[in-house]
Amino acid sequence: MPAQESGALVGVALPAGARLVRTSSVRAVAEAVGQAMATEGAVCVFGDPGRGKTVAVRMALHEVPPGWKVTWVPAPVRPSVAGMRRAVFDALALPGRFPHTSALADAAVAGALGEARVLVVDEAQRLPVPCLEYLQSLWDHPDTRITLVLVGAGSERALTRLPHLASRIGAWQEVPRLTGAEAADVMTGFHPLWRTVPAPDLTWIDRSCAHGTLRTWAALTAHLQNALLTTADAAVDRALLGRLFQRVAPPL
């Protein structure tokens, strides 16, 4: 049985009563990030949408060694170097107003990054080459101590646009889909509702609807909770589950 994580993580939304599960993918991400921290290196965490990349990184960084800090930088919706600079400045929660020149902003950011810090850039696939070059400049700055973690579906392809940075990525960590057997095991740890469902039905759910995607399983869990609360005499059977599939699967 995969290990469970009690409590919520910042930035992770879960159905009521759900618990995070430390899957084999989470352990692999934690190992890759830990190795990168030992060398102040860089990691790319990639995989199809909904597989749990961000959750895996958050779980991996839930507790870091003394002296380390973690900063999450959201990729701007319409990324530019100016927007990326502002996103890093804001994520670091630096005091005062954003400087009126890029030189002053860069000096303030570099000063804050002088202590050991994991800089996580989520949705990194959005970033064009100039934004990636800006992040590399922070990483290469002689006064900074950064472990760079780039996360996102397609982030590995985005990095190919900047071969010099791609060549220095220490670990390319894919988060795969859950296998059928793993999905059944993980879901019984994820939420008590699934512990009452026979293993063959869990396999059927994954094969018919969830396809090893954690986000789909989480959405299905929330819909099942609501159905059991709002429908008299509702039972967790294939008829009910089949109706719920239509709510979480995209229309054809």
Short mmCIF file of C-alpha atoms in Angstrom, two decimals:
data_model
loop_
_atom_site.label_atom_id
_atom_site.label_comp_id
_atom_site.label_asym_id
_atom_site.label_seq_id
_atom_site.Cartn_x
_atom_site.Cartn_y
_atom_site.Cartn_z
CA MET A 1 0.00 0.00 0.00
CA PRO A 2 1.41 3.44 -0.92
CA ALA A 3 2.17 5.71 2.02
CA GLN A 4 -0.42 8.36 2.87
CA GLU A 5 0.10 12.02 3.71
CA SER A 6 -2.23 13.50 6.31
CA GLY A 7 -3.19 17.15 6.09
CA ALA A 8 -3.36 19.44 3.08
CA LEU A 9 -0.57 20.99 1.09
CA VAL A 10 -0.68 24.62 0.03
CA GLY A 11 -1.91 24.83 -3.54
CA VAL A 12 -3.39 21.31 -3.59
CA ALA A 13 -7.19 21.01 -3.74
CA LEU A 14 -8.65 17.68 -2.61
CA PRO A 15 -12.18 16.32 -2.15
CA ALA A 16 -13.32 16.30 1.48
CA GLY A 17 -11.85 13.35 3.33
CA ALA A 18 -9.16 12.64 0.73
CA ARG A 19 -5.54 12.00 1.61
CA LEU A 20 -2.46 12.46 -0.52
CA VAL A 21 -0.80 9.20 -1.49
CA ARG A 22 2.95 8.84 -1.89
CA THR A 23 3.01 6.87 -5.12
CA SER A 24 6.02 5.50 -6.94
CA SER A 25 5.97 8.65 -9.11
CA VAL A 26 6.05 10.89 -6.05
CA ARG A 27 9.02 8.97 -4.68
CA ALA A 28 10.83 9.24 -8.03
CA VAL A 29 10.22 13.01 -8.18
CA ALA A 30 11.40 13.40 -4.58
CA GLU A 31 14.59 11.51 -5.37
CA ALA A 32 15.27 13.59 -8.50
CA VAL A 33 14.65 16.88 -6.69
CA GLY A 34 16.74 15.80 -3.70
CA GLN A 35 19.68 14.95 -5.93
CA ALA A 36 19.36 18.31 -7.67
CA MET A 37 19.37 20.12 -4.32
CA ALA A 38 22.62 18.37 -3.42
CA THR A 39 24.31 19.96 -6.44
CA GLU A 40 22.17 23.10 -6.89
CA GLY A 41 21.16 21.62 -10.22
CA ALA A 42 18.01 21.58 -12.32
CA VAL A 43 15.12 19.16 -12.87
CA CYS A 44 12.36 19.02 -15.47
CA VAL A 45 9.16 17.29 -14.31
CA PHE A 46 6.86 16.52 -17.23
CA GLY A 47 3.95 14.32 -18.30
CA ASP A 48 0.46 14.59 -19.71
CA PRO A 49 -2.07 16.91 -17.99
CA GLY A 50 -3.73 15.60 -14.86
CA ARG A 51 -1.11 13.03 -13.90
CA GLY A 52 -0.19 14.78 -10.65
CA LYS A 53 3.08 16.52 -11.53
CA THR A 54 2.50 19.58 -9.37
CA VAL A 55 1.21 17.50 -6.46
CA ALA A 56 4.25 15.23 -6.71
CA VAL A 57 6.63 18.21 -6.56
CA ARG A 58 4.72 19.80 -3.68
CA MET A 59 4.85 16.53 -1.74
CA ALA A 60 8.55 16.17 -2.52
CA LEU A 61 9.20 19.68 -1.19
CA HIS A 62 6.76 19.55 1.74
CA GLU A 63 9.71 19.21 4.09
CA VAL A 64 13.15 20.41 3.02
CA PRO A 65 16.47 20.30 4.89
CA PRO A 66 17.23 23.10 7.36
CA GLY A 67 18.52 26.22 5.65
CA TRP A 68 16.52 25.65 2.47
CA LYS A 69 13.49 27.59 1.31
CA VAL A 70 11.03 26.82 -1.49
CA THR A 71 9.52 29.43 -3.81
CA TRP A 72 6.83 28.66 -6.37
CA VAL A 73 6.78 30.94 -9.40
CA PRO A 74 3.70 30.73 -11.63
CA ALA A 75 4.48 31.19 -15.31
CA PRO A 76 2.77 34.35 -16.58
CA VAL A 77 -0.23 33.74 -18.82
CA ARG A 78 1.33 35.92 -21.51
CA PRO A 79 4.98 35.44 -20.66
CA SER A 80 7.62 38.05 -21.32
CA VAL A 81 10.92 38.74 -19.63
CA ALA A 82 9.38 41.71 -17.84
CA GLY A 83 6.48 39.55 -16.69
CA MET A 84 8.80 36.75 -15.61
CA ARG A 85 10.96 39.19 -13.65
CA ARG A 86 7.86 40.52 -11.88
CA ALA A 87 6.58 36.98 -11.21
CA VAL A 88 9.85 36.00 -9.51
CA PHE A 89 9.94 39.25 -7.51
CA ASP A 90 6.36 38.76 -6.30
CA ALA A 91 6.87 35.05 -5.52
CA LEU A 92 9.83 35.93 -3.31
CA ALA A 93 7.58 38.39 -1.39
CA LEU A 94 10.30 41.02 -1.42
CA PRO A 95 9.60 44.18 0.57
CA GLY A 96 8.66 47.45 -1.05
CA ARG A 97 7.37 48.23 -4.49
CA PHE A 98 8.59 46.56 -7.63
CA PRO A 99 11.69 48.52 -8.75
CA HIS A 100 11.30 50.92 -11.64
CA THR A 101 14.30 49.55 -13.54
CA SER A 102 15.17 45.99 -14.52
CA ALA A 103 18.67 46.40 -13.04
CA LEU A 104 17.28 47.24 -9.60
CA ALA A 105 14.76 44.41 -9.82
CA ASP A 106 17.45 41.91 -10.80
CA ALA A 107 19.68 43.08 -7.94
CA ALA A 108 16.85 42.62 -5.43
CA VAL A 109 16.00 39.16 -6.76
CA ALA A 110 19.63 38.04 -6.82
CA GLY A 111 20.05 39.22 -3.24
CA ALA A 112 17.07 37.15 -2.10
CA LEU A 113 18.36 34.12 -3.98
CA GLY A 114 21.68 34.23 -2.18
CA GLU A 115 20.39 31.71 0.36
CA ALA A 116 19.74 28.08 -0.55
CA ARG A 117 16.40 27.97 -2.33
CA VAL A 118 14.41 25.70 -4.60
CA LEU A 119 12.84 27.81 -7.34
CA VAL A 120 9.88 25.94 -8.83
CA VAL A 121 8.38 27.28 -12.05
CA ASP A 122 4.96 25.76 -12.70
CA GLU A 123 3.44 25.64 -16.19
CA ALA A 124 6.94 26.05 -17.56
CA GLN A 125 5.79 24.91 -21.01
CA ARG A 126 4.40 28.42 -21.51
CA LEU A 127 7.81 30.03 -21.41
CA PRO A 128 9.47 31.28 -24.60
CA VAL A 129 13.25 31.31 -24.98
CA PRO A 130 13.80 34.82 -23.49
CA CYS A 131 12.01 33.79 -20.26
CA LEU A 132 14.01 30.58 -20.03
CA GLU A 133 17.18 32.60 -20.59
CA TYR A 134 16.17 34.90 -17.73
CA LEU A 135 15.73 31.93 -15.38
CA GLN A 136 19.08 30.56 -16.49
CA SER A 137 20.69 33.91 -15.77
CA LEU A 138 19.38 33.73 -12.19
CA TRP A 139 20.66 30.19 -11.86
CA ASP A 140 24.09 31.14 -13.24
CA HIS A 141 24.45 34.33 -11.21
CA PRO A 142 27.57 34.03 -9.02
CA ASP A 143 25.72 35.22 -5.91
CA THR A 144 22.69 32.92 -6.10
CA ARG A 145 22.16 29.40 -4.70
CA ILE A 146 19.29 27.92 -6.68
CA THR A 147 17.93 24.50 -7.44
CA LEU A 148 15.71 25.02 -10.49
CA VAL A 149 12.63 22.83 -10.93
CA LEU A 150 10.63 23.28 -14.14
CA VAL A 151 7.20 21.65 -14.10
CA GLY A 152 4.52 21.30 -16.75
CA ALA A 153 2.91 19.23 -19.46
CA GLY A 154 5.19 19.88 -22.42
CA SER A 155 7.92 21.53 -20.36
CA GLU A 156 10.43 19.04 -21.78
CA ARG A 157 9.57 20.24 -25.30
CA ALA A 158 9.79 23.91 -24.29
CA LEU A 159 13.32 23.33 -23.04
CA THR A 160 14.45 22.04 -26.41
CA ARG A 161 14.08 25.63 -27.62
CA LEU A 162 17.08 26.51 -25.45
CA PRO A 163 19.60 23.68 -25.94
CA HIS A 164 22.20 25.27 -23.67
CA LEU A 165 19.80 25.07 -20.71
CA ALA A 166 18.39 21.69 -21.74
CA SER A 167 21.88 20.19 -21.79
CA ARG A 168 22.31 21.14 -18.15
CA ILE A 169 19.12 19.57 -16.82
CA GLY A 170 20.29 16.94 -14.35
CA ALA A 171 17.09 14.87 -14.36
CA TRP A 172 14.22 14.55 -16.81
CA GLN A 173 11.51 13.10 -14.57
CA GLU A 174 8.31 11.96 -16.28
CA VAL A 175 5.17 11.42 -14.21
CA PRO A 176 3.38 8.54 -15.98
CA ARG A 177 -0.21 7.42 -15.80
CA LEU A 178 -1.09 5.05 -13.01
CA THR A 179 -1.27 1.47 -14.16
CA GLY A 180 -4.57 -0.34 -13.66
CA ALA A 181 -3.32 -2.29 -10.65
CA GLU A 182 -1.63 0.77 -9.14
CA ALA A 183 -4.75 2.91 -9.61
CA ALA A 184 -6.87 0.50 -7.57
CA ASP A 185 -4.24 0.45 -4.80
CA VAL A 186 -3.74 4.22 -4.78
CA MET A 187 -7.45 5.09 -4.77
CA THR A 188 -8.23 2.97 -1.71
CA GLY A 189 -5.63 5.06 0.09
CA PHE A 190 -6.79 8.31 -1.49
CA HIS A 191 -10.38 8.23 -0.20
CA PRO A 192 -12.49 5.97 2.06
CA LEU A 193 -15.26 5.82 -0.55
CA TRP A 194 -13.13 3.63 -2.78
CA ARG A 195 -12.39 1.13 -0.03
CA THR A 196 -15.92 -0.24 -0.34
CA VAL A 197 -15.64 -0.77 -4.10
CA PRO A 198 -14.43 -4.21 -5.26
CA ALA A 199 -11.04 -4.27 -6.94
CA PRO A 200 -12.47 -5.42 -10.31
CA ASP A 201 -14.78 -2.39 -10.31
CA LEU A 202 -11.87 -0.05 -9.54
CA THR A 203 -10.00 -1.52 -12.49
CA TRP A 204 -13.11 -1.07 -14.65
CA ILE A 205 -13.40 2.59 -13.56
CA ASP A 206 -9.81 3.25 -14.49
CA ARG A 207 -10.08 1.45 -17.83
CA SER A 208 -13.43 3.04 -18.75
CA CYS A 209 -12.98 6.59 -17.50
CA ALA A 210 -9.96 7.67 -15.43
CA HIS A 211 -7.20 6.09 -17.56
CA GLY A 212 -4.62 6.41 -14.80
CA THR A 213 -5.14 10.17 -14.47
CA LEU A 214 -5.21 11.45 -10.90
CA ARG A 215 -7.15 14.60 -11.76
CA THR A 216 -9.98 12.53 -13.24
CA TRP A 217 -10.05 10.24 -10.21
CA ALA A 218 -10.24 13.27 -7.90
CA ALA A 219 -13.11 14.79 -9.92
CA LEU A 220 -14.94 11.46 -9.93
CA THR A 221 -14.50 11.22 -6.17
CA ALA A 222 -16.07 14.65 -5.66
CA HIS A 223 -19.03 13.81 -7.92
CA LEU A 224 -19.54 10.49 -6.15
CA GLN A 225 -19.55 12.20 -2.76
CA ASN A 226 -22.17 14.66 -3.97
CA ALA A 227 -24.35 11.92 -5.46
CA LEU A 228 -24.32 9.94 -2.23
CA LEU A 229 -25.22 13.05 -0.23
CA THR A 230 -28.00 14.31 -2.49
CA THR A 231 -29.63 11.17 -3.89
CA ALA A 232 -31.78 9.03 -1.64
CA ASP A 233 -30.76 5.36 -1.49
CA ALA A 234 -27.84 5.94 -3.87
CA ALA A 235 -25.45 3.00 -4.05
CA VAL A 236 -21.92 2.87 -5.37
CA ASP A 237 -22.54 0.55 -8.30
CA ARG A 238 -21.67 0.51 -11.97
CA ALA A 239 -24.95 2.17 -12.94
CA LEU A 240 -24.23 5.24 -10.78
CA LEU A 241 -20.56 5.32 -11.72
CA GLY A 242 -21.40 5.09 -15.41
CA ARG A 243 -23.60 8.19 -15.10
CA LEU A 244 -20.84 10.05 -13.29
CA PHE A 245 -18.34 9.19 -16.00
CA GLN A 246 -20.25 11.53 -18.29
CA ARG A 247 -19.55 14.44 -15.94
CA VAL A 248 -15.80 14.01 -15.83
CA ALA A 249 -15.09 12.83 -19.36
CA PRO A 250 -14.85 15.44 -22.15
CA PRO A 251 -17.63 15.34 -24.75
CA LEU A 252 -16.79 13.53 -27.97
#
